[in-house]
Every structure is written in C-alpha cells, then in structure tokens.
Short mmCIF file of N, CA, C and O in Angstrom, two decimals:
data_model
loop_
_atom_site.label_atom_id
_atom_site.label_comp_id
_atom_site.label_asym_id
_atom_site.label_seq_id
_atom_site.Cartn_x
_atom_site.Cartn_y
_atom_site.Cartn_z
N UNK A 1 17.22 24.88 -8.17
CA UNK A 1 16.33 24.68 -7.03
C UNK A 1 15.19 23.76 -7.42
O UNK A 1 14.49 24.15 -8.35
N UNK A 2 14.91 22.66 -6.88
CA UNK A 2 13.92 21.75 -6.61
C UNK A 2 12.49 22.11 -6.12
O UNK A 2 12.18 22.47 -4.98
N UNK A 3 11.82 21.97 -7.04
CA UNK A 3 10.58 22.43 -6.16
C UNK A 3 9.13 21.20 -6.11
O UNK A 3 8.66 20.75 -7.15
N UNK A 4 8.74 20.91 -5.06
CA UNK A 4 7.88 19.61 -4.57
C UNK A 4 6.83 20.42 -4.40
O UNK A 4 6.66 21.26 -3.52
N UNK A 5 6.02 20.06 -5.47
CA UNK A 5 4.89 20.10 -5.10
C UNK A 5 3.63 18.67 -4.91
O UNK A 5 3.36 17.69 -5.60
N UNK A 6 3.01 19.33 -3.35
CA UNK A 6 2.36 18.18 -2.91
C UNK A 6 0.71 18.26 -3.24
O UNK A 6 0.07 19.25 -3.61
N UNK A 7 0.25 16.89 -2.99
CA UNK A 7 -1.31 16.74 -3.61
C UNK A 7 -1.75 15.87 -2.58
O UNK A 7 -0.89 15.10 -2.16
N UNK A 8 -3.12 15.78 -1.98
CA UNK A 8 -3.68 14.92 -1.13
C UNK A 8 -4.02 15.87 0.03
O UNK A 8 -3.86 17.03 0.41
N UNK A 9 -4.59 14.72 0.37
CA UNK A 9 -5.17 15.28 2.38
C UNK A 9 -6.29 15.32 1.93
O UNK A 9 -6.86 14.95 0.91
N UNK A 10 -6.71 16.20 3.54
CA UNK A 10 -8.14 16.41 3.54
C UNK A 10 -8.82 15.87 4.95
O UNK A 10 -8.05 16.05 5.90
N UNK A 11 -9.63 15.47 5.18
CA UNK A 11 -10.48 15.32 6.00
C UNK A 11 -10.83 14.20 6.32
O UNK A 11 -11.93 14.09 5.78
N UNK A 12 -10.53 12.85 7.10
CA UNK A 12 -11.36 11.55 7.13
C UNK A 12 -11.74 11.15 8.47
O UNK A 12 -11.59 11.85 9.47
N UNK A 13 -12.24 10.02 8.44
CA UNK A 13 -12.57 9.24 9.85
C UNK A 13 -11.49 8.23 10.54
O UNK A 13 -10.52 7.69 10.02
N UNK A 14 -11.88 8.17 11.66
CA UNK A 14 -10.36 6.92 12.11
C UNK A 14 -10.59 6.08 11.53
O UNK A 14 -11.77 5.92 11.20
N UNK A 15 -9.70 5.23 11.18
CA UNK A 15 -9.63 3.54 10.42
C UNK A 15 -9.84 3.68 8.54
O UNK A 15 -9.91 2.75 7.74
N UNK A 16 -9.90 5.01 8.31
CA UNK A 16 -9.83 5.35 6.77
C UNK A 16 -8.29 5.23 6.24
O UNK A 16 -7.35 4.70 6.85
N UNK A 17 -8.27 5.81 5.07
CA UNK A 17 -6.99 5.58 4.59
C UNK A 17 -6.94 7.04 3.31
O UNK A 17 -7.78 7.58 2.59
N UNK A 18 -5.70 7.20 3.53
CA UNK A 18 -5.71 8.81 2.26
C UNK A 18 -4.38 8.28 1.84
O UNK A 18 -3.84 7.37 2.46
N UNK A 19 -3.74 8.98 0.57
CA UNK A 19 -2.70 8.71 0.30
C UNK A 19 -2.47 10.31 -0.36
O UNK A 19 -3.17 11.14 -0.94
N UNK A 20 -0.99 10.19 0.10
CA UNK A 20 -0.54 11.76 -0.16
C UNK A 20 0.47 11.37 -1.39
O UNK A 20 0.73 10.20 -1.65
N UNK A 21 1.01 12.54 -2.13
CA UNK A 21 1.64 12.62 -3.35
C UNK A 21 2.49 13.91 -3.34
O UNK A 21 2.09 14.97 -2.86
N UNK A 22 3.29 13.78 -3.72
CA UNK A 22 4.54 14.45 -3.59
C UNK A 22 5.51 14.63 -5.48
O UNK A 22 6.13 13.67 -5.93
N UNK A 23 5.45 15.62 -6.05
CA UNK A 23 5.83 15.42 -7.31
C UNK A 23 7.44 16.66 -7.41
O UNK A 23 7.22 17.77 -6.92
N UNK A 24 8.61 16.49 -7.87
CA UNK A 24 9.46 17.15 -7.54
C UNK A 24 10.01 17.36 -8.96
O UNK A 24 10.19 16.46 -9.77
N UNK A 25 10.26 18.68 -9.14
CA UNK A 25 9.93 19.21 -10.31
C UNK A 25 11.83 18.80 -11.55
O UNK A 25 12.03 19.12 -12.72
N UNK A 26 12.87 17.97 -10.46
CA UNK A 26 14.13 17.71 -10.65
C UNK A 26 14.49 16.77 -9.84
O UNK A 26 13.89 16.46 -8.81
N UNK A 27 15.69 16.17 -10.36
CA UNK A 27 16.43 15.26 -9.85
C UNK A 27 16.33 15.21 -7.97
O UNK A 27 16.16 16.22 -7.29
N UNK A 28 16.42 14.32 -7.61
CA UNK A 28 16.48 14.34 -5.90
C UNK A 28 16.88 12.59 -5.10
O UNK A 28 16.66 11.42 -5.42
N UNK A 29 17.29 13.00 -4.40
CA UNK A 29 18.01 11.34 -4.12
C UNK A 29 17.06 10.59 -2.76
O UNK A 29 16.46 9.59 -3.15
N UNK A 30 16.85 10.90 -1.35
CA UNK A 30 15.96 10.50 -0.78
C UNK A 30 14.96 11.49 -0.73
O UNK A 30 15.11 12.70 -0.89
N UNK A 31 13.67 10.73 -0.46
CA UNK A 31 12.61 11.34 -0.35
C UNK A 31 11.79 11.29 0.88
O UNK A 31 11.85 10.16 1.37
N UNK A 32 11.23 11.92 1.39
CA UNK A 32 10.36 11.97 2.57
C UNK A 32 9.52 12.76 2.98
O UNK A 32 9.24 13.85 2.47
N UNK A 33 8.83 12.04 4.40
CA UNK A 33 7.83 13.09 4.93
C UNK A 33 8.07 13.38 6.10
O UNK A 33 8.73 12.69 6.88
N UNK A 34 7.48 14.57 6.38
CA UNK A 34 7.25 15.03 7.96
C UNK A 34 6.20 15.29 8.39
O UNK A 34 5.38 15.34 7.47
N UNK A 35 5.79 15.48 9.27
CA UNK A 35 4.44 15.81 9.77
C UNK A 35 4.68 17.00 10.96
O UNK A 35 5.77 17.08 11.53
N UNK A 36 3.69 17.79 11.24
CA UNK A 36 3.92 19.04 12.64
C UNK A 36 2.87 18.94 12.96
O UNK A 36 2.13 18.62 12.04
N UNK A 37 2.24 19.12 14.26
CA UNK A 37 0.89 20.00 15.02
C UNK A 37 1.71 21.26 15.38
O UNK A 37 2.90 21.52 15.54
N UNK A 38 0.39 22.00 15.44
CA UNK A 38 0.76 23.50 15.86
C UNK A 38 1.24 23.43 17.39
O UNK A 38 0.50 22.90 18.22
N UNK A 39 2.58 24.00 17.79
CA UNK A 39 3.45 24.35 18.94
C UNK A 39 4.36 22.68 19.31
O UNK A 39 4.97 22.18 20.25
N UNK A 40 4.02 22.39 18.20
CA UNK A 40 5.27 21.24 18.38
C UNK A 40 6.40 21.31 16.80
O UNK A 40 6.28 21.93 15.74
N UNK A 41 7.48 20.33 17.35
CA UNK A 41 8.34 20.22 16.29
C UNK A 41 7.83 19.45 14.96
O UNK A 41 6.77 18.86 14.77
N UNK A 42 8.99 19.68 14.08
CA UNK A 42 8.23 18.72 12.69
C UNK A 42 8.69 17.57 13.13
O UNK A 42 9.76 17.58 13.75
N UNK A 43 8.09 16.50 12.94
CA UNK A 43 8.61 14.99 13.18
C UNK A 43 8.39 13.99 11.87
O UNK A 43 7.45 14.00 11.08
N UNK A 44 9.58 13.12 11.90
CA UNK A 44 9.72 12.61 10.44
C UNK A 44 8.78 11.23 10.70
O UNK A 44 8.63 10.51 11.69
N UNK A 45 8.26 11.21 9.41
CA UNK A 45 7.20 10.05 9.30
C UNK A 45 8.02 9.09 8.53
O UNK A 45 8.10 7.91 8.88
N UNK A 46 8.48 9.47 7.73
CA UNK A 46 9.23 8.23 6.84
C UNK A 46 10.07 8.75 5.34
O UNK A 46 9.92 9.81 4.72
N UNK A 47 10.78 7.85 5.12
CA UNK A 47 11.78 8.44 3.87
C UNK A 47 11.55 7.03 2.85
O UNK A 47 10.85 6.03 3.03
N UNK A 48 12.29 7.36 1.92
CA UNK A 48 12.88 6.18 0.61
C UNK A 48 14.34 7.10 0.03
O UNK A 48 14.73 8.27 -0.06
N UNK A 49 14.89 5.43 -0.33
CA UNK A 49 16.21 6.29 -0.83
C UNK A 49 15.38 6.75 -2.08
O UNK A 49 14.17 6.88 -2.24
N UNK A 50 16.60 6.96 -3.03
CA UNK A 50 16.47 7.26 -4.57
C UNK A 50 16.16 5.63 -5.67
O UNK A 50 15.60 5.68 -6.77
N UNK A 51 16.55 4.66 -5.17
CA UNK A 51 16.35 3.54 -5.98
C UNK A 51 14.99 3.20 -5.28
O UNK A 51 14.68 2.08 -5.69
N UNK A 52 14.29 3.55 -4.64
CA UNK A 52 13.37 2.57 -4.26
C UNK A 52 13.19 1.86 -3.38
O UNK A 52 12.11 1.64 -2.83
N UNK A 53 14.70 1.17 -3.01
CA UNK A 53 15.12 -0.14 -2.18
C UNK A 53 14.90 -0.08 -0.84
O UNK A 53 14.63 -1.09 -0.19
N UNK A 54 15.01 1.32 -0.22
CA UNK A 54 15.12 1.07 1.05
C UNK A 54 14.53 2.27 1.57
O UNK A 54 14.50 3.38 1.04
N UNK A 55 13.89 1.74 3.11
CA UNK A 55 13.38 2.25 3.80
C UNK A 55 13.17 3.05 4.75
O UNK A 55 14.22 2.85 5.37
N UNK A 56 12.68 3.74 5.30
CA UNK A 56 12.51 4.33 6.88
C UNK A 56 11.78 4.64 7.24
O UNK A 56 11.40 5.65 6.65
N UNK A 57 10.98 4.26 8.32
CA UNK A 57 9.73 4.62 9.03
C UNK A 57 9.76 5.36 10.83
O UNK A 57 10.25 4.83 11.83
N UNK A 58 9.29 6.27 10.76
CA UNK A 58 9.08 6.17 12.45
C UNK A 58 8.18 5.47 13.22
O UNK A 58 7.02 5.25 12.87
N UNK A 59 8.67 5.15 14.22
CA UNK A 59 7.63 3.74 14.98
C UNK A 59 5.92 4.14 15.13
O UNK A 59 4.87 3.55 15.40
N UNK A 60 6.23 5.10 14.89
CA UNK A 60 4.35 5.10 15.54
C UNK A 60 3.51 4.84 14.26
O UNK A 60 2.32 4.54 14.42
N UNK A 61 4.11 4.94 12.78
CA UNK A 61 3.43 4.93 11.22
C UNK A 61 3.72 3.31 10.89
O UNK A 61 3.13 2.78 9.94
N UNK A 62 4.69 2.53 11.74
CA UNK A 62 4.93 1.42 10.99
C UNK A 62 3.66 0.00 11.23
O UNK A 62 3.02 -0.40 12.21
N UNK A 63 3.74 -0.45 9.78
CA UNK A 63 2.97 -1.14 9.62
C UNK A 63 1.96 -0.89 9.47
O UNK A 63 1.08 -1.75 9.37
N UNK A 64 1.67 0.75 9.37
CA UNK A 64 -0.10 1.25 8.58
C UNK A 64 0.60 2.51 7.53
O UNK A 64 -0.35 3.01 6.92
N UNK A 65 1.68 3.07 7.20
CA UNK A 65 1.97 3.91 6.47
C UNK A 65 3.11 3.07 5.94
O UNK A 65 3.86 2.22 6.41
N UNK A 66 2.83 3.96 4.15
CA UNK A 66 3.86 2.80 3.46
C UNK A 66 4.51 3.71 2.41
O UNK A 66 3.63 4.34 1.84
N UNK A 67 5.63 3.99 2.00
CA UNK A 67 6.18 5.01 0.84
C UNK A 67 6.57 4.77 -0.33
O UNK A 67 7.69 4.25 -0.35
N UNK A 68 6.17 4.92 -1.18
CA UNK A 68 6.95 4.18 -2.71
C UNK A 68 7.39 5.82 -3.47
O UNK A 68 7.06 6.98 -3.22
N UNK A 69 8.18 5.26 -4.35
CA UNK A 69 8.32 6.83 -5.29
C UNK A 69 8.26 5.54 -7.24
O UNK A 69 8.38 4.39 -7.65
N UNK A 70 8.01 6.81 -7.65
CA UNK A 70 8.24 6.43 -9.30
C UNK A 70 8.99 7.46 -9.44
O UNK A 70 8.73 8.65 -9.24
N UNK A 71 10.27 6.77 -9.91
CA UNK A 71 11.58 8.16 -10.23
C UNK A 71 10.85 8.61 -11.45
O UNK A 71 10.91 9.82 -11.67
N UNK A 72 10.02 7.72 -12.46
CA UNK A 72 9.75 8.42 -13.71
C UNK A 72 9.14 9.33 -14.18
O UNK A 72 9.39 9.93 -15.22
N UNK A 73 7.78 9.60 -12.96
CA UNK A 73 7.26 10.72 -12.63
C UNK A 73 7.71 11.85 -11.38
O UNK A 73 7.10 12.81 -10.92
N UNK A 74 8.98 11.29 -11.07
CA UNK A 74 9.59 12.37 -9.74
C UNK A 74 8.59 12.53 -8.70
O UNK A 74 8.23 13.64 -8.30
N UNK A 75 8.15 11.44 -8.25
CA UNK A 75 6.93 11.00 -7.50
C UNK A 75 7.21 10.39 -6.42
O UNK A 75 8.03 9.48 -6.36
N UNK A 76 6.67 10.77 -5.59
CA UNK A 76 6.37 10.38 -3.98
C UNK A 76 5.49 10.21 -3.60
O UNK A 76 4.65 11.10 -3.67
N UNK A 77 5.26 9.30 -3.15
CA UNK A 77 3.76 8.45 -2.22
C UNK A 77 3.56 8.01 -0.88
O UNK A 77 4.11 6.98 -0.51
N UNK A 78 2.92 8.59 -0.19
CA UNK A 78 2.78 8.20 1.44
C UNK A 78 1.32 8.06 1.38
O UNK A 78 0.41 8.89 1.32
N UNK A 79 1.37 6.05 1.44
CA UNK A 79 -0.20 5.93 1.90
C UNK A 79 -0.28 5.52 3.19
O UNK A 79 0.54 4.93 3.89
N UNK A 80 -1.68 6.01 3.46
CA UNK A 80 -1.85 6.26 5.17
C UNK A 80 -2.91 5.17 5.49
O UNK A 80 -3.94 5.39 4.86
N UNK A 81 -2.99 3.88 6.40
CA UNK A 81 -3.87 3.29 6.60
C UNK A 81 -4.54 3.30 8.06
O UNK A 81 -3.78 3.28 9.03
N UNK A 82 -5.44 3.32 8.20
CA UNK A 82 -5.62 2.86 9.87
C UNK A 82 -5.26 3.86 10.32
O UNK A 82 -4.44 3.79 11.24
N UNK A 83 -5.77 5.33 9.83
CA UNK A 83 -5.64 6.45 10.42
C UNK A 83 -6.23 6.36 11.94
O UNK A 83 -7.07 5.55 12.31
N UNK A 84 -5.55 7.48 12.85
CA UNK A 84 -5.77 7.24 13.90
C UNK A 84 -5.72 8.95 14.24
O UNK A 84 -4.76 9.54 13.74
N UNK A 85 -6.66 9.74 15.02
CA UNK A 85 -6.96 11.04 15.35
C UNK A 85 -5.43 11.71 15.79
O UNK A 85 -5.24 12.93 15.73
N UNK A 86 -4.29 10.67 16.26
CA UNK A 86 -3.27 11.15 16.51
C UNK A 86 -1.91 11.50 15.42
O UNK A 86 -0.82 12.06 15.57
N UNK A 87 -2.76 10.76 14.09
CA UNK A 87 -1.88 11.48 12.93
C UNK A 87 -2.47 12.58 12.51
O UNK A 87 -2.03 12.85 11.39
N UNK A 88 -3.69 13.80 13.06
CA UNK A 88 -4.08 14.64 12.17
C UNK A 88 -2.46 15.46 12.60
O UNK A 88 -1.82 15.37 13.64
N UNK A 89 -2.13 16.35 11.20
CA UNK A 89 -1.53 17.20 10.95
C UNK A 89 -1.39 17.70 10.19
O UNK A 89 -2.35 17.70 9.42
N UNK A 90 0.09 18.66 9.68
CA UNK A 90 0.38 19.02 8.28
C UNK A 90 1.25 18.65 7.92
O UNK A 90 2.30 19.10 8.38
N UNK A 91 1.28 17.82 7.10
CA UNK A 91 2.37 16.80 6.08
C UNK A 91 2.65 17.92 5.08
O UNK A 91 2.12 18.80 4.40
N UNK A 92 4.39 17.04 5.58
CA UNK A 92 5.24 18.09 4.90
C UNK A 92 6.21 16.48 3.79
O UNK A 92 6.64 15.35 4.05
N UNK A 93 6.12 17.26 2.76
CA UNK A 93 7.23 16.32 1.60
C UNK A 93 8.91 17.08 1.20
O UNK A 93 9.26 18.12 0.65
N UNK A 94 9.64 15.87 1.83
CA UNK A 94 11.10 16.59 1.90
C UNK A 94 11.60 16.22 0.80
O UNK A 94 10.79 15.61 0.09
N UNK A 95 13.15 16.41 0.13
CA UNK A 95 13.79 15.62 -0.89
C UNK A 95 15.16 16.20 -0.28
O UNK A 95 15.38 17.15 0.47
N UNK A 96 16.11 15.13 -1.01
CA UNK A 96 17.91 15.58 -0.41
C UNK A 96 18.50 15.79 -1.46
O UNK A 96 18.05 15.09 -2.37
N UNK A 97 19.28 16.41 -1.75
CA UNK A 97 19.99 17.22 -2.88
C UNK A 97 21.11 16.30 -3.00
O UNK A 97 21.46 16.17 -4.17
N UNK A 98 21.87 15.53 -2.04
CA UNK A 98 22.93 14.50 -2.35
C UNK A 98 22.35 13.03 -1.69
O UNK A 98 21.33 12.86 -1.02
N UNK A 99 23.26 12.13 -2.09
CA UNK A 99 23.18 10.71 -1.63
C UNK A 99 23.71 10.29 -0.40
O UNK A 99 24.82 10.73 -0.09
N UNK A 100 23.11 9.52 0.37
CA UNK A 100 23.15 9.24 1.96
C UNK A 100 23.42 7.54 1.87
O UNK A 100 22.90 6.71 1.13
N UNK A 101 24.37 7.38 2.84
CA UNK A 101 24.68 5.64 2.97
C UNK A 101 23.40 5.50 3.30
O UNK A 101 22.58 4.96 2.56
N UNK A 102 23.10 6.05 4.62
CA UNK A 102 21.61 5.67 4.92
C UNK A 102 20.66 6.49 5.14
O UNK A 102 21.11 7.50 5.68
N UNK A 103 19.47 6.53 4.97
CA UNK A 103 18.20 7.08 4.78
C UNK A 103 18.44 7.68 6.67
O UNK A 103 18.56 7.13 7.76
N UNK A 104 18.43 9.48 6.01
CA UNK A 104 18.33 10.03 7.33
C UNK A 104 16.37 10.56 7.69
O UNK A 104 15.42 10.89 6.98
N UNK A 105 16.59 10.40 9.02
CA UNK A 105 14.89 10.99 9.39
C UNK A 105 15.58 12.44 10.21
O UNK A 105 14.97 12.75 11.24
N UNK A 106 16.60 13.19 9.90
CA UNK A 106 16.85 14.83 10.46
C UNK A 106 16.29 15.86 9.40
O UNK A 106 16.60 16.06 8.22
N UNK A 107 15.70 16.22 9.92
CA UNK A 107 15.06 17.22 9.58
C UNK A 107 16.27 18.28 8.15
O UNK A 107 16.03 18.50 6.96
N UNK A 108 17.30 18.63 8.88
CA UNK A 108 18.12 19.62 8.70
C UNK A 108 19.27 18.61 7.10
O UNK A 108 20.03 19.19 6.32
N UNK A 109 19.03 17.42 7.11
CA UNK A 109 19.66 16.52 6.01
C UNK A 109 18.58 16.54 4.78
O UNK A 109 18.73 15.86 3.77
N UNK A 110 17.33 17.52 5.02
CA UNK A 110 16.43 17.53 3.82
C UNK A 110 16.76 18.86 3.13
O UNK A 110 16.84 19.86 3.84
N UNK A 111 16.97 18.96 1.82
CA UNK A 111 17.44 20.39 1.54
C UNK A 111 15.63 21.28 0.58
O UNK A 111 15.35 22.44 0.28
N UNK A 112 14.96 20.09 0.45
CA UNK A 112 13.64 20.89 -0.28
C UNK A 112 12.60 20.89 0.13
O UNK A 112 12.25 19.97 0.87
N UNK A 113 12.00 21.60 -0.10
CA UNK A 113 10.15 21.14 1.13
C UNK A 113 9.35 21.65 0.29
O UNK A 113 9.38 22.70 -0.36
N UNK A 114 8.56 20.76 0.38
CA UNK A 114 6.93 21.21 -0.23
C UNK A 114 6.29 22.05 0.99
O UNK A 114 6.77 22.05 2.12
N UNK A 115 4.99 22.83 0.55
CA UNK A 115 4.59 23.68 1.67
C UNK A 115 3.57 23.21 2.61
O UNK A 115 3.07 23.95 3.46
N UNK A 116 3.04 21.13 2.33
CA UNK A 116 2.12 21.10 3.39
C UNK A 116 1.01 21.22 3.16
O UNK A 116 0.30 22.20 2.92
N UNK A 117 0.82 20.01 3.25
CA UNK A 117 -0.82 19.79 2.88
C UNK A 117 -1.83 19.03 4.36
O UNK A 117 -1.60 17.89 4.77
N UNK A 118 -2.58 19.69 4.77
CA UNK A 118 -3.18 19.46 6.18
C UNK A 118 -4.28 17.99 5.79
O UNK A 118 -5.19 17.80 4.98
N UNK A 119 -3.43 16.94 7.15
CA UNK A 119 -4.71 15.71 7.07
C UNK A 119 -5.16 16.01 8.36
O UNK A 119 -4.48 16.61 9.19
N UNK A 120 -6.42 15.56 8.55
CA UNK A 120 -7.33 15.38 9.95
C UNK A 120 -7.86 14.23 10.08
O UNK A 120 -8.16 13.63 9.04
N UNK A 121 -8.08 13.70 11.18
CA UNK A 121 -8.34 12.86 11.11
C UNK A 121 -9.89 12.30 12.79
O UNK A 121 -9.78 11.75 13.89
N UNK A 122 -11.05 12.86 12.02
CA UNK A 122 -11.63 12.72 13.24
C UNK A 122 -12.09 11.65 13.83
O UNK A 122 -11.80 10.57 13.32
N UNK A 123 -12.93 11.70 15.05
CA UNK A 123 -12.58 10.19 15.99
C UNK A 123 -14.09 9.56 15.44
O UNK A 123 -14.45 8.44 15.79
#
C-alpha cells in the first residue's frame, strides 16, 4: 500500500500563488489532484503520467496551474497561480497503481489518496 503524504496550502489572497506537494512513500505511475467544496463532488484538477511527459489539466486551472513530479523524490507538485476565490478548497493528491495509455481525470482510476490539505483563497 502506497501512502501520499501531502504538504502545502493554507490561506492567501486572489492573484497569489501557493504550491502544493505531494510525496508517495512507493512506486506509482500517474499522479494527480483533486479538489472538493463541501456538498459537492471531488473534481479533478490535473494529473502527470509517470515519465513526466504528459499532461492533463481541467479547463478552469489551465494556464495558471502547472504539475511536475521528481520520480527521485516520489514527488508531486501542483503550483497554483492567479488564484481565484473559486479555487478555495480541499486538495486532494491521487496516484495509480498501474499504467494508463492516457492520463485519466476519473476519480475511481486513482487507487491512493492523500488526506487533503485545505487552500482558501480570499477575495
């Protein structure tokens, strides 16, 4: 069993920037995030495969949120730019236990979760 533990968040203003961290204690092939508000679903913010190479974003993060990993530290990175009051939530860090042709954003294709680290983001 894989276990992700996450680092970051906290508290900022709109147009700031935080960067979250994601460290996974074993092997894992894509990596990602999700985000929830309370009485809604989790919704995926963005993935990376396992090499690095490739991408996935959901439309509302693209072009101000960006993901890299260092396989060498089993590391995950979601930096957040140009925060906007409509990303406060609780970021969640996923990982997939097998290899995917392509980088899925389903929820249910992530087999590990970190427990969530809360950003806010006031106006």
């Amino acid at each position: 069993q894989v276990q992700l533990v996450q680092s970051g968040g906290g508290l900022v203003q709109a147009g700031s920037s935080l960067r979250l961290a994601c460290a996974a204690s074993g092997r894992t092939f894509d990596m990602g995030w999700f985000r929830q508000v309370p009485g809604k679903e989790r919704e995926f913010v963005g993935a990376v495969s396992r090499s690095g190479g490739s991408f996935r974003y959901a439309e509302s993060v693209k072009g101000r949120f960006t993901i890299s990993r260092d396989n060498g530290k089993n590391t995950v990175y979601l930096q957040m730019n140009s925060l906007k009051p409509e990303d406060t939530a609780n970021y969640y860090c996923a990982a997939g236990s097998t290899g995917r042709r392509m980088i899925s954003g389903t929820l249910s294709d992530y087999d590990f979760w970190g427990r969530g680290t809360q950003v806010t983001v006031s106006s």
